[in-house]
Amino acid sequence: MSAPRSGQAFEAARAVLAGGVNSPVRAFGAVGGTPRFIAKASGAILTDVDGNTYIDYVGSWGPMILGHADSRVVAAVDKALARGSSFGAPTEQETRLAELVVSAFPSIERIRFVNSGTEATMSAIRLARGFTGRDLIVKCIGCYHGHVDALLVQAGSGPTTFGTPSSAGIPQAVVGQTLTIPYNDLAAAGEAFEAFPGQIAALLVEPVAGNMGVVPPAPGFLEGLRALCDKAGTLLIFDEVITGFRVAFGGAQEAFGVRPDITCLGKIIGGGLPVGAYGAREEIMAKLTPGGPVYQAGTLSGNPLAMAAGVATLEALAEPGVYERLEATSAALAEALAATARAAGLPTVHTRVGSMLCTFMTTGPVTDCASALRSDTKAYAAFFHAMLERGVYLAPAQFESMFVSLAHTAEHIERTAIAAEEAFRVAASRKE
Ligand code: HOZ
């Protein structure tokens, strides 16, 4: 599939945008080649500026669970836009979206909307520090919580892909307050608590890791973290920016039955518009300004367009049978990928939690960042390009998730399986 206009668009972008993109993974640096510039999208299909179409499994990195340009979301945003796009004052739609989230997440009694997942995690750790009066935080290696200074320590996806475990521009004093442990390693978590008694404000984790590829929590891992936090008086923060309303209506905390103290949300709750949120029980949220001493504010927080898109999306997700349908489509895709990889003789590990999937180019098992990093990223790049050629748009990096939407049909999965059969062979033959 040729893409000359995308090539020209990238050249033009590079002249004025840093690296030609507004978020690094989009530049195709991990797989090579020219990023496709998208002209439009509808349902499960992306159309690039050259008129090529692709079955999309990126879904804007998670938010587009209903598919692109869902008519309910479009109508809600249109209506909201006609009423005005930002007021910097409260609206009833903020309360409506808050009610929907609070009803889905029993651990959340009060919520605060912000503009991105990064803002949510940044604010959540400030809140945890303000609530506990402690400074240290613990994060898991390979978990990515946005580009918050204190959390860009051994982070996943972008930083993993680009081989920079942390970033330039972050003072040592800031990351010096962040302890890291391997994902799925309860013993390491226990050691961190033993080494710093009474000093750890929060342990922050993606309950399903989605930024080192998809790595499910081992049985007992989340429960074990809950118990350790309870014992130490530390707040357990779940970063459910990806998993919230995706792996279940009530997120990973519903799917795995473990309640965090603070939950960070984003992506789906904004229906494709920029949104983040963090919420907790009333006692914790009461520490936030204006009632409490922990400051956090934002001109566009609770933006009316984002609230309208979020409400329309969550109302659609609340309809009966939605998650069962998503599960069936996702399971069919996972089976097709595993079967076609096997037929091609390519060593792969396929992970899936609901509609989050990953094909690791390794013999596995994959349980944490170190084992994910054993993947053959060149084989992934070959597979990625072979799929793109065949009209399937995957994440342009190994250490990301595939996202299935409610707009994907059995026919899309069948076409993806046909493409994968050839693409895995291409990747396998590249290795020989
Ligand atoms: N944070 C995303 C990767 N895990 C990338 C977001 C984007 O490029 O849009």
Tab-separated table of C-alpha atoms and ligand atoms in Angstrom:
chain	number	residue	atom	x	y	z
A	1	MET	CA	0.000	0.000	0.000
A	2	SER	CA	1.744	3.131	-1.061
A	3	ALA	CA	1.456	6.233	1.064
A	4	PRO	CA	3.154	9.120	-0.747
A	5	ARG	CA	0.911	11.772	0.764
A	6	SER	CA	1.654	10.516	4.288
A	7	GLY	CA	5.344	10.820	3.400
A	8	GLN	CA	4.868	14.442	2.330
A	9	ALA	CA	2.731	15.168	5.377
A	10	PHE	CA	5.451	13.797	7.664
A	11	GLU	CA	8.078	15.960	5.959
A	12	ALA	CA	5.890	19.028	6.441
A	13	ALA	CA	5.199	18.096	10.048
A	14	ARG	CA	8.875	17.613	10.815
A	15	ALA	CA	9.531	21.185	9.717
A	16	VAL	CA	7.304	22.551	12.474
A	17	LEU	CA	6.553	19.855	15.067
A	18	ALA	CA	9.203	18.347	17.331
A	19	GLY	CA	10.047	15.027	15.668
A	20	GLY	CA	7.037	15.540	13.388
A	21	VAL	CA	4.574	14.282	16.011
A	22	ASN	CA	2.888	15.241	19.268
A	23	SER	CA	3.537	11.922	20.993
A	24	PRO	CA	6.689	9.935	20.209
A	25	VAL	CA	5.388	6.441	19.414
A	26	ARG	CA	3.402	7.866	16.489
A	27	ALA	CA	6.628	8.589	14.591
A	28	PHE	CA	7.105	4.844	13.825
A	29	GLY	CA	10.615	5.078	15.308
A	30	ALA	CA	10.327	1.580	16.795
A	31	VAL	CA	9.286	-0.081	13.534
A	32	GLY	CA	10.767	2.213	10.884
A	33	GLY	CA	8.992	3.610	7.848
A	34	THR	CA	6.562	6.448	7.419
A	35	PRO	CA	3.744	7.085	9.873
A	36	ARG	CA	0.351	7.088	8.245
A	37	PHE	CA	-1.409	10.428	8.521
A	38	ILE	CA	-5.040	9.805	9.254
A	39	ALA	CA	-7.738	11.647	7.342
A	40	LYS	CA	-10.776	10.115	9.028
A	41	ALA	CA	-12.105	7.087	10.843
A	42	SER	CA	-15.428	5.360	11.203
A	43	GLY	CA	-16.283	2.280	13.273
A	44	ALA	CA	-13.270	-0.043	13.169
A	45	ILE	CA	-11.779	1.497	10.017
A	46	LEU	CA	-9.104	4.169	9.648
A	47	THR	CA	-8.572	5.988	6.346
A	48	ASP	CA	-5.223	7.644	5.715
A	49	VAL	CA	-4.566	10.752	3.630
A	50	ASP	CA	-3.702	8.548	0.625
A	51	GLY	CA	-7.125	6.898	0.816
A	52	ASN	CA	-5.785	3.565	2.172
A	53	THR	CA	-8.066	1.888	4.704
A	54	TYR	CA	-7.045	-0.169	7.724
A	55	ILE	CA	-8.776	-2.267	10.370
A	56	ASP	CA	-7.714	-0.340	13.456
A	57	TYR	CA	-6.502	-2.090	16.621
A	58	VAL	CA	-4.941	1.011	18.191
A	59	GLY	CA	-8.236	2.780	18.825
A	60	SER	CA	-6.441	5.996	19.744
A	61	TRP	CA	-4.565	3.944	22.366
A	62	GLY	CA	-7.709	2.864	24.137
A	63	PRO	CA	-10.479	5.461	24.249
A	64	MET	CA	-12.398	4.354	21.135
A	65	ILE	CA	-14.137	1.367	22.694
A	66	LEU	CA	-17.351	2.101	20.779
A	67	GLY	CA	-15.426	2.493	17.528
A	68	HIS	CA	-14.642	5.745	15.744
A	69	ALA	CA	-17.209	8.487	15.187
A	70	ASP	CA	-19.917	6.582	17.028
A	71	SER	CA	-23.179	8.347	16.159
A	72	ARG	CA	-24.247	8.722	19.822
A	73	VAL	CA	-20.970	10.401	20.759
A	74	VAL	CA	-20.947	12.612	17.670
A	75	ALA	CA	-24.512	13.804	18.377
A	76	ALA	CA	-23.720	14.527	22.039
A	77	VAL	CA	-20.578	16.515	21.195
A	78	ASP	CA	-22.337	18.431	18.401
A	79	LYS	CA	-25.055	19.438	20.789
A	80	ALA	CA	-22.590	20.452	23.497
A	81	LEU	CA	-20.461	22.452	21.063
A	82	ALA	CA	-23.450	24.480	19.959
A	83	ARG	CA	-23.954	25.482	23.595
A	84	GLY	CA	-20.363	26.682	24.020
A	85	SER	CA	-17.031	24.901	24.336
A	86	SER	CA	-15.659	26.080	27.677
A	87	PHE	CA	-16.945	28.190	30.532
A	88	GLY	CA	-14.462	27.782	33.385
A	89	ALA	CA	-17.509	27.322	35.602
A	90	PRO	CA	-19.424	24.254	36.795
A	91	THR	CA	-21.862	22.439	34.482
A	92	GLU	CA	-24.457	19.754	35.141
A	93	GLN	CA	-22.722	17.433	32.669
A	94	GLU	CA	-19.711	17.159	35.008
A	95	THR	CA	-21.988	15.862	37.749
A	96	ARG	CA	-23.673	13.458	35.317
A	97	LEU	CA	-20.328	11.953	34.243
A	98	ALA	CA	-19.186	11.824	37.876
A	99	GLU	CA	-22.379	9.963	38.825
A	100	LEU	CA	-21.772	7.402	36.090
A	101	VAL	CA	-18.188	6.797	37.221
A	102	VAL	CA	-19.048	6.684	40.916
A	103	SER	CA	-21.824	4.162	40.272
A	104	ALA	CA	-19.422	1.918	38.349
A	105	PHE	CA	-16.502	2.115	40.815
A	106	PRO	CA	-17.492	1.445	44.450
A	107	SER	CA	-14.012	2.546	45.602
A	108	ILE	CA	-14.736	6.058	44.283
A	109	GLU	CA	-16.998	8.290	46.344
A	110	ARG	CA	-15.745	11.611	44.996
A	111	ILE	CA	-13.971	12.353	41.749
A	112	ARG	CA	-12.051	15.229	40.165
A	113	PHE	CA	-11.823	15.596	36.370
A	114	VAL	CA	-8.595	16.758	34.770
A	115	ASN	CA	-7.398	16.779	31.151
A	116	SER	CA	-5.216	13.696	30.708
A	117	GLY	CA	-4.090	10.493	32.350
A	118	THR	CA	-0.753	12.144	33.090
A	119	GLU	CA	-2.494	14.890	35.024
A	120	ALA	CA	-4.527	12.290	36.894
A	121	THR	CA	-1.515	10.288	38.121
A	122	MET	CA	0.475	13.418	38.899
A	123	SER	CA	-2.377	14.761	41.007
A	124	ALA	CA	-3.069	11.387	42.623
A	125	ILE	CA	0.458	11.088	44.001
A	126	ARG	CA	0.305	14.657	45.299
A	127	LEU	CA	-2.972	13.788	47.011
A	128	ALA	CA	-1.521	10.586	48.476
A	129	ARG	CA	1.441	12.512	49.840
A	130	GLY	CA	-0.833	15.203	51.260
A	131	PHE	CA	-3.106	12.624	52.866
A	132	THR	CA	-0.393	10.469	54.419
A	133	GLY	CA	2.205	13.141	55.149
A	134	ARG	CA	4.820	10.845	53.584
A	135	ASP	CA	7.083	11.384	50.567
A	136	LEU	CA	8.091	8.047	49.036
A	137	ILE	CA	6.178	6.310	46.288
A	138	VAL	CA	6.600	2.832	44.825
A	139	LYS	CA	6.021	1.971	41.172
A	140	CYS	CA	6.499	-1.144	39.102
A	141	ILE	CA	9.217	-1.388	36.477
A	142	GLY	CA	7.636	-1.213	33.022
A	143	CYS	CA	4.411	0.380	34.208
A	144	TYR	CA	3.826	3.725	32.527
A	145	HIS	CA	1.797	6.378	34.288
A	146	GLY	CA	2.158	9.264	31.890
A	147	HIS	CA	5.098	11.623	31.686
A	148	VAL	CA	5.069	12.722	35.318
A	149	ASP	CA	8.638	13.496	36.454
A	150	ALA	CA	8.448	11.325	39.563
A	151	LEU	CA	6.983	8.410	37.583
A	152	LEU	CA	9.318	8.438	34.584
A	153	VAL	CA	11.552	5.936	36.269
A	154	GLN	CA	11.859	2.600	34.501
A	155	ALA	CA	8.610	3.374	32.699
A	156	GLY	CA	7.126	1.287	29.916
A	157	SER	CA	6.003	1.758	26.296
A	158	GLY	CA	7.616	4.915	24.880
A	159	PRO	CA	10.557	4.881	27.295
A	160	THR	CA	10.895	1.102	26.885
A	161	THR	CA	10.671	1.287	23.137
A	162	PHE	CA	13.248	4.003	22.910
A	163	GLY	CA	15.577	2.375	25.404
A	164	THR	CA	15.582	5.338	27.782
A	165	PRO	CA	14.480	3.992	31.136
A	166	SER	CA	14.013	7.506	32.411
A	167	SER	CA	14.113	10.900	30.763
A	168	ALA	CA	16.577	13.753	30.572
A	169	GLY	CA	15.385	16.849	32.374
A	170	ILE	CA	14.299	15.193	35.601
A	171	PRO	CA	16.243	16.138	38.735
A	172	GLN	CA	17.708	13.240	40.687
A	173	ALA	CA	16.033	14.650	43.788
A	174	VAL	CA	12.623	14.054	42.206
A	175	VAL	CA	13.189	10.438	41.187
A	176	GLY	CA	15.010	9.874	44.451
A	177	GLN	CA	11.573	9.705	46.071
A	178	THR	CA	10.448	6.883	43.744
A	179	LEU	CA	11.213	3.237	44.521
A	180	THR	CA	10.820	0.642	41.781
A	181	ILE	CA	9.955	-3.041	42.005
A	182	PRO	CA	9.421	-5.641	39.272
A	183	TYR	CA	5.792	-6.164	38.211
A	184	ASN	CA	4.231	-9.292	39.672
A	185	ASP	CA	6.938	-9.498	42.351
A	186	LEU	CA	5.270	-9.414	45.746
A	187	ALA	CA	8.469	-10.312	47.576
A	188	ALA	CA	10.161	-7.192	46.172
A	189	ALA	CA	7.187	-5.095	47.233
A	190	GLY	CA	7.449	-6.534	50.738
A	191	GLU	CA	11.163	-5.682	50.858
A	192	ALA	CA	10.474	-2.074	49.850
A	193	PHE	CA	8.010	-1.705	52.729
A	194	GLU	CA	10.459	-3.298	55.147
A	195	ALA	CA	13.283	-1.021	54.034
A	196	PHE	CA	11.235	2.189	54.436
A	197	PRO	CA	8.807	1.680	57.299
A	198	GLY	CA	6.273	4.468	57.734
A	199	GLN	CA	7.704	6.412	54.776
A	200	ILE	CA	5.793	5.193	51.723
A	201	ALA	CA	2.847	7.385	50.768
A	202	ALA	CA	1.582	5.331	47.835
A	203	LEU	CA	2.139	2.290	45.715
A	204	LEU	CA	1.023	2.999	42.155
A	205	VAL	CA	0.365	0.186	39.696
A	206	GLU	CA	-1.388	-0.574	36.422
A	207	PRO	CA	-3.613	-3.449	37.583
A	208	VAL	CA	-3.162	-4.911	34.111
A	209	ALA	CA	0.146	-3.685	32.719
A	210	GLY	CA	-0.581	-2.188	29.321
A	211	ASN	CA	2.585	-0.318	28.488
A	212	MET	CA	5.140	-3.133	28.348
A	213	GLY	CA	2.830	-4.970	26.016
A	214	VAL	CA	-0.061	-6.498	27.947
A	215	VAL	CA	1.038	-8.307	31.110
A	216	PRO	CA	-1.767	-9.642	33.321
A	217	PRO	CA	-1.374	-9.559	37.082
A	218	ALA	CA	-0.338	-12.956	38.484
A	219	PRO	CA	-2.943	-14.583	40.736
A	220	GLY	CA	-2.635	-12.982	44.170
A	221	PHE	CA	-0.428	-10.073	43.055
A	222	LEU	CA	-3.027	-7.315	43.393
A	223	GLU	CA	-4.441	-8.859	46.570
A	224	GLY	CA	-0.918	-9.038	47.993
A	225	LEU	CA	-0.256	-5.379	47.210
A	226	ARG	CA	-3.537	-4.483	48.916
A	227	ALA	CA	-2.504	-6.371	52.059
A	228	LEU	CA	0.978	-4.819	52.128
A	229	CYS	CA	-0.440	-1.310	51.720
A	230	ASP	CA	-3.012	-1.896	54.471
A	231	LYS	CA	-0.305	-3.063	56.841
A	232	ALA	CA	1.970	-0.101	56.083
A	233	GLY	CA	-0.695	2.634	56.036
A	234	THR	CA	0.193	3.258	52.386
A	235	LEU	CA	-2.388	4.223	49.766
A	236	LEU	CA	-2.806	1.778	46.894
A	237	ILE	CA	-3.314	3.654	43.627
A	238	PHE	CA	-4.625	1.825	40.569
A	239	ASP	CA	-3.802	3.502	37.295
A	240	GLU	CA	-6.915	2.478	35.379
A	241	VAL	CA	-6.437	5.029	32.616
A	242	ILE	CA	-6.381	2.117	30.150
A	243	THR	CA	-8.322	-0.563	32.038
A	244	GLY	CA	-11.154	1.614	33.394
A	245	PHE	CA	-14.409	0.737	31.574
A	246	ARG	CA	-12.344	-1.533	29.304
A	247	VAL	CA	-11.641	-4.837	31.050
A	248	ALA	CA	-15.023	-4.506	32.795
A	249	PHE	CA	-17.483	-1.643	33.302
A	250	GLY	CA	-15.966	-1.224	36.769
A	251	GLY	CA	-12.415	-1.618	35.471
A	252	ALA	CA	-9.723	-4.008	36.649
A	253	GLN	CA	-10.808	-3.515	40.261
A	254	GLU	CA	-14.118	-5.130	39.361
A	255	ALA	CA	-12.520	-7.792	37.166
A	256	PHE	CA	-9.973	-8.816	39.823
A	257	GLY	CA	-11.974	-7.956	42.942
A	258	VAL	CA	-9.361	-5.719	44.575
A	259	ARG	CA	-10.246	-2.203	45.742
A	260	PRO	CA	-7.586	0.500	45.570
A	261	ASP	CA	-7.624	3.655	47.677
A	262	ILE	CA	-7.239	6.010	44.715
A	263	THR	CA	-8.161	5.291	41.086
A	264	CYS	CA	-6.815	7.171	38.074
A	265	LEU	CA	-8.941	7.222	34.941
A	266	GLY	CA	-8.762	8.703	31.440
A	267	LYS	CA	-9.210	7.586	27.830
A	268	ILE	CA	-12.671	5.896	27.680
A	269	ILE	CA	-14.307	8.295	30.165
A	270	GLY	CA	-13.654	11.082	27.653
A	271	GLY	CA	-15.030	9.163	24.671
A	272	GLY	CA	-12.054	10.267	22.553
A	273	LEU	CA	-11.787	13.810	23.880
A	274	PRO	CA	-9.013	14.858	26.279
A	275	VAL	CA	-9.940	13.806	29.806
A	276	GLY	CA	-8.433	12.341	32.940
A	277	ALA	CA	-9.818	11.849	36.429
A	278	TYR	CA	-8.870	10.641	39.849
A	279	GLY	CA	-11.181	9.525	42.578
A	280	ALA	CA	-11.220	7.927	46.013
A	281	ARG	CA	-13.282	7.677	49.151
A	282	GLU	CA	-14.568	10.947	50.559
A	283	GLU	CA	-12.037	11.079	53.414
A	284	ILE	CA	-9.139	11.172	50.926
A	285	MET	CA	-10.724	13.490	48.366
A	286	ALA	CA	-11.624	15.934	51.142
A	287	LYS	CA	-7.922	16.846	51.260
A	288	LEU	CA	-8.205	18.516	47.840
A	289	THR	CA	-8.712	22.237	47.380
A	290	PRO	CA	-11.112	23.989	47.849
A	291	GLY	CA	-11.956	21.934	50.963
A	292	GLY	CA	-8.453	20.790	51.874
A	293	PRO	CA	-4.793	21.739	51.603
A	294	VAL	CA	-3.740	19.768	48.459
A	295	TYR	CA	-3.840	22.151	45.501
A	296	GLN	CA	-4.930	21.153	42.011
A	297	ALA	CA	-6.811	23.167	39.374
A	298	GLY	CA	-7.328	23.513	35.609
A	299	THR	CA	-9.001	25.903	33.169
A	300	LEU	CA	-10.252	23.136	30.878
A	301	SER	CA	-10.966	20.579	33.608
A	302	GLY	CA	-14.461	19.145	33.213
A	303	ASN	CA	-14.621	20.584	29.705
A	304	PRO	CA	-18.212	20.447	28.422
A	305	LEU	CA	-17.362	18.708	25.134
A	306	ALA	CA	-15.304	16.043	26.889
A	307	MET	CA	-18.021	15.541	29.509
A	308	ALA	CA	-20.662	15.123	26.790
A	309	ALA	CA	-18.534	12.569	24.909
A	310	GLY	CA	-17.824	10.733	28.160
A	311	VAL	CA	-21.467	10.575	29.213
A	312	ALA	CA	-22.543	9.295	25.778
A	313	THR	CA	-19.800	6.653	25.834
A	314	LEU	CA	-20.488	5.385	29.347
A	315	GLU	CA	-24.246	5.291	28.718
A	316	ALA	CA	-23.614	3.154	25.634
A	317	LEU	CA	-21.309	0.866	27.623
A	318	ALA	CA	-23.952	0.445	30.330
A	319	GLU	CA	-26.285	-1.284	27.878
A	320	PRO	CA	-26.780	-5.003	28.522
A	321	GLY	CA	-24.554	-7.514	26.742
A	322	VAL	CA	-21.897	-5.005	25.676
A	323	TYR	CA	-18.956	-6.543	27.530
A	324	GLU	CA	-19.995	-10.076	26.569
A	325	ARG	CA	-19.896	-9.033	22.913
A	326	LEU	CA	-16.508	-7.363	23.345
A	327	GLU	CA	-15.173	-10.464	25.092
A	328	ALA	CA	-16.334	-12.777	22.301
A	329	THR	CA	-14.750	-10.640	19.565
A	330	SER	CA	-11.519	-10.278	21.538
A	331	ALA	CA	-11.287	-14.004	22.252
A	332	ALA	CA	-11.808	-14.784	18.568
A	333	LEU	CA	-9.024	-12.373	17.619
A	334	ALA	CA	-6.646	-13.813	20.223
A	335	GLU	CA	-7.310	-17.352	18.993
A	336	ALA	CA	-6.764	-16.325	15.385
A	337	LEU	CA	-3.448	-14.645	16.203
A	338	ALA	CA	-2.198	-17.604	18.242
A	339	ALA	CA	-3.210	-20.135	15.569
A	340	THR	CA	-1.686	-18.217	12.665
A	341	ALA	CA	1.575	-17.576	14.560
A	342	ARG	CA	1.778	-21.291	15.383
A	343	ALA	CA	1.169	-22.226	11.752
A	344	ALA	CA	4.023	-19.917	10.720
A	345	GLY	CA	6.325	-21.535	13.292
A	346	LEU	CA	7.079	-18.192	14.914
A	347	PRO	CA	7.750	-18.263	18.673
A	348	THR	CA	5.174	-15.943	20.193
A	349	VAL	CA	3.394	-15.378	23.485
A	350	HIS	CA	-0.172	-14.099	23.308
A	351	THR	CA	-1.574	-12.288	26.312
A	352	ARG	CA	-5.106	-10.998	26.711
A	353	VAL	CA	-7.254	-9.433	29.396
A	354	GLY	CA	-10.663	-8.686	27.896
A	355	SER	CA	-10.216	-6.448	24.874
A	356	MET	CA	-6.529	-5.712	25.582
A	357	LEU	CA	-4.221	-8.050	23.667
A	358	CYS	CA	-0.556	-8.435	22.872
A	359	THR	CA	1.554	-10.708	20.712
A	360	PHE	CA	5.076	-10.841	22.131
A	361	MET	CA	7.745	-12.103	19.750
A	362	THR	CA	9.388	-14.353	22.305
A	363	THR	CA	9.179	-17.867	23.687
A	364	GLY	CA	8.056	-16.501	27.062
A	365	PRO	CA	6.703	-16.709	29.608
A	366	VAL	CA	6.082	-12.958	29.892
A	367	THR	CA	5.339	-11.891	33.449
A	368	ASP	CA	7.167	-8.605	33.877
A	369	CYS	CA	9.211	-5.971	32.080
A	370	ALA	CA	12.419	-8.019	31.940
A	371	SER	CA	10.685	-10.960	30.273
A	372	ALA	CA	8.758	-8.654	27.907
A	373	LEU	CA	12.039	-7.062	26.849
A	374	ARG	CA	13.265	-10.465	25.598
A	375	SER	CA	10.942	-9.983	22.623
A	376	ASP	CA	12.452	-9.794	19.166
A	377	THR	CA	11.508	-6.235	18.237
A	378	LYS	CA	12.803	-6.680	14.678
A	379	ALA	CA	10.407	-9.575	14.171
A	380	TYR	CA	7.617	-7.371	15.541
A	381	ALA	CA	8.567	-4.583	13.102
A	382	ALA	CA	8.439	-7.045	10.183
A	383	PHE	CA	5.057	-8.345	11.360
A	384	PHE	CA	3.745	-4.810	11.869
A	385	HIS	CA	4.672	-3.709	8.342
A	386	ALA	CA	3.338	-6.892	6.763
A	387	MET	CA	0.023	-6.299	8.562
A	388	LEU	CA	-0.042	-2.626	7.549
A	389	GLU	CA	0.521	-3.652	3.913
A	390	ARG	CA	-2.489	-5.936	4.261
A	391	GLY	CA	-4.734	-3.273	5.733
A	392	VAL	CA	-4.398	-3.925	9.463
A	393	TYR	CA	-3.222	-1.099	11.717
A	394	LEU	CA	-1.429	-2.323	14.850
A	395	ALA	CA	0.513	-0.326	17.425
A	396	PRO	CA	3.797	0.767	15.854
A	397	ALA	CA	5.811	-0.712	18.733
A	398	GLN	CA	6.069	-4.104	20.420
A	399	PHE	CA	5.452	-2.870	23.953
A	400	GLU	CA	1.899	-1.645	23.481
A	401	SER	CA	-1.573	-3.135	23.625
A	402	MET	CA	-3.953	-4.014	20.804
A	403	PHE	CA	-7.433	-2.703	21.534
A	404	VAL	CA	-10.620	-4.322	20.271
A	405	SER	CA	-13.744	-2.178	19.986
A	406	LEU	CA	-17.447	-2.846	19.785
A	407	ALA	CA	-17.263	-1.846	16.127
A	408	HIS	CA	-15.055	-4.841	15.262
A	409	THR	CA	-17.096	-7.595	13.639
A	410	ALA	CA	-16.527	-11.273	12.887
A	411	GLU	CA	-15.707	-10.206	9.341
A	412	HIS	CA	-12.964	-7.846	10.575
A	413	ILE	CA	-11.485	-10.654	12.657
A	414	GLU	CA	-11.575	-13.025	9.699
A	415	ARG	CA	-9.796	-10.483	7.489
A	416	THR	CA	-7.253	-9.874	10.268
A	417	ALA	CA	-6.606	-13.612	10.561
A	418	ILE	CA	-5.961	-13.907	6.811
A	419	ALA	CA	-3.525	-10.991	6.988
A	420	ALA	CA	-1.838	-12.415	10.113
A	421	GLU	CA	-1.307	-15.803	8.481
A	422	GLU	CA	0.859	-14.165	5.830
A	423	ALA	CA	2.390	-11.532	8.095
A	424	PHE	CA	3.631	-14.061	10.668
A	425	ARG	CA	5.253	-15.986	7.793
A	426	VAL	CA	6.951	-12.798	6.635
A	427	ALA	CA	8.237	-12.197	10.186
A	428	ALA	CA	9.359	-15.824	10.532
A	429	SER	CA	11.185	-15.897	7.207
A	430	ARG	CA	12.973	-12.658	8.080
A	431	LYS	CA	14.524	-14.473	11.027
A	432	GLU	CA	15.823	-17.457	9.050
B	1	HOZ	N1	0.888	6.752	25.657
B	1	HOZ	C1	0.620	6.015	24.442
B	1	HOZ	C2	1.457	4.798	24.380
B	1	HOZ	N2	1.305	3.906	25.463
B	1	HOZ	C3	0.842	6.828	23.214
B	1	HOZ	C4	-0.157	7.893	23.030
B	1	HOZ	C5	-0.174	8.498	21.637
B	1	HOZ	O1	0.804	8.517	20.936
B	1	HOZ	O2	-1.226	8.976	21.255
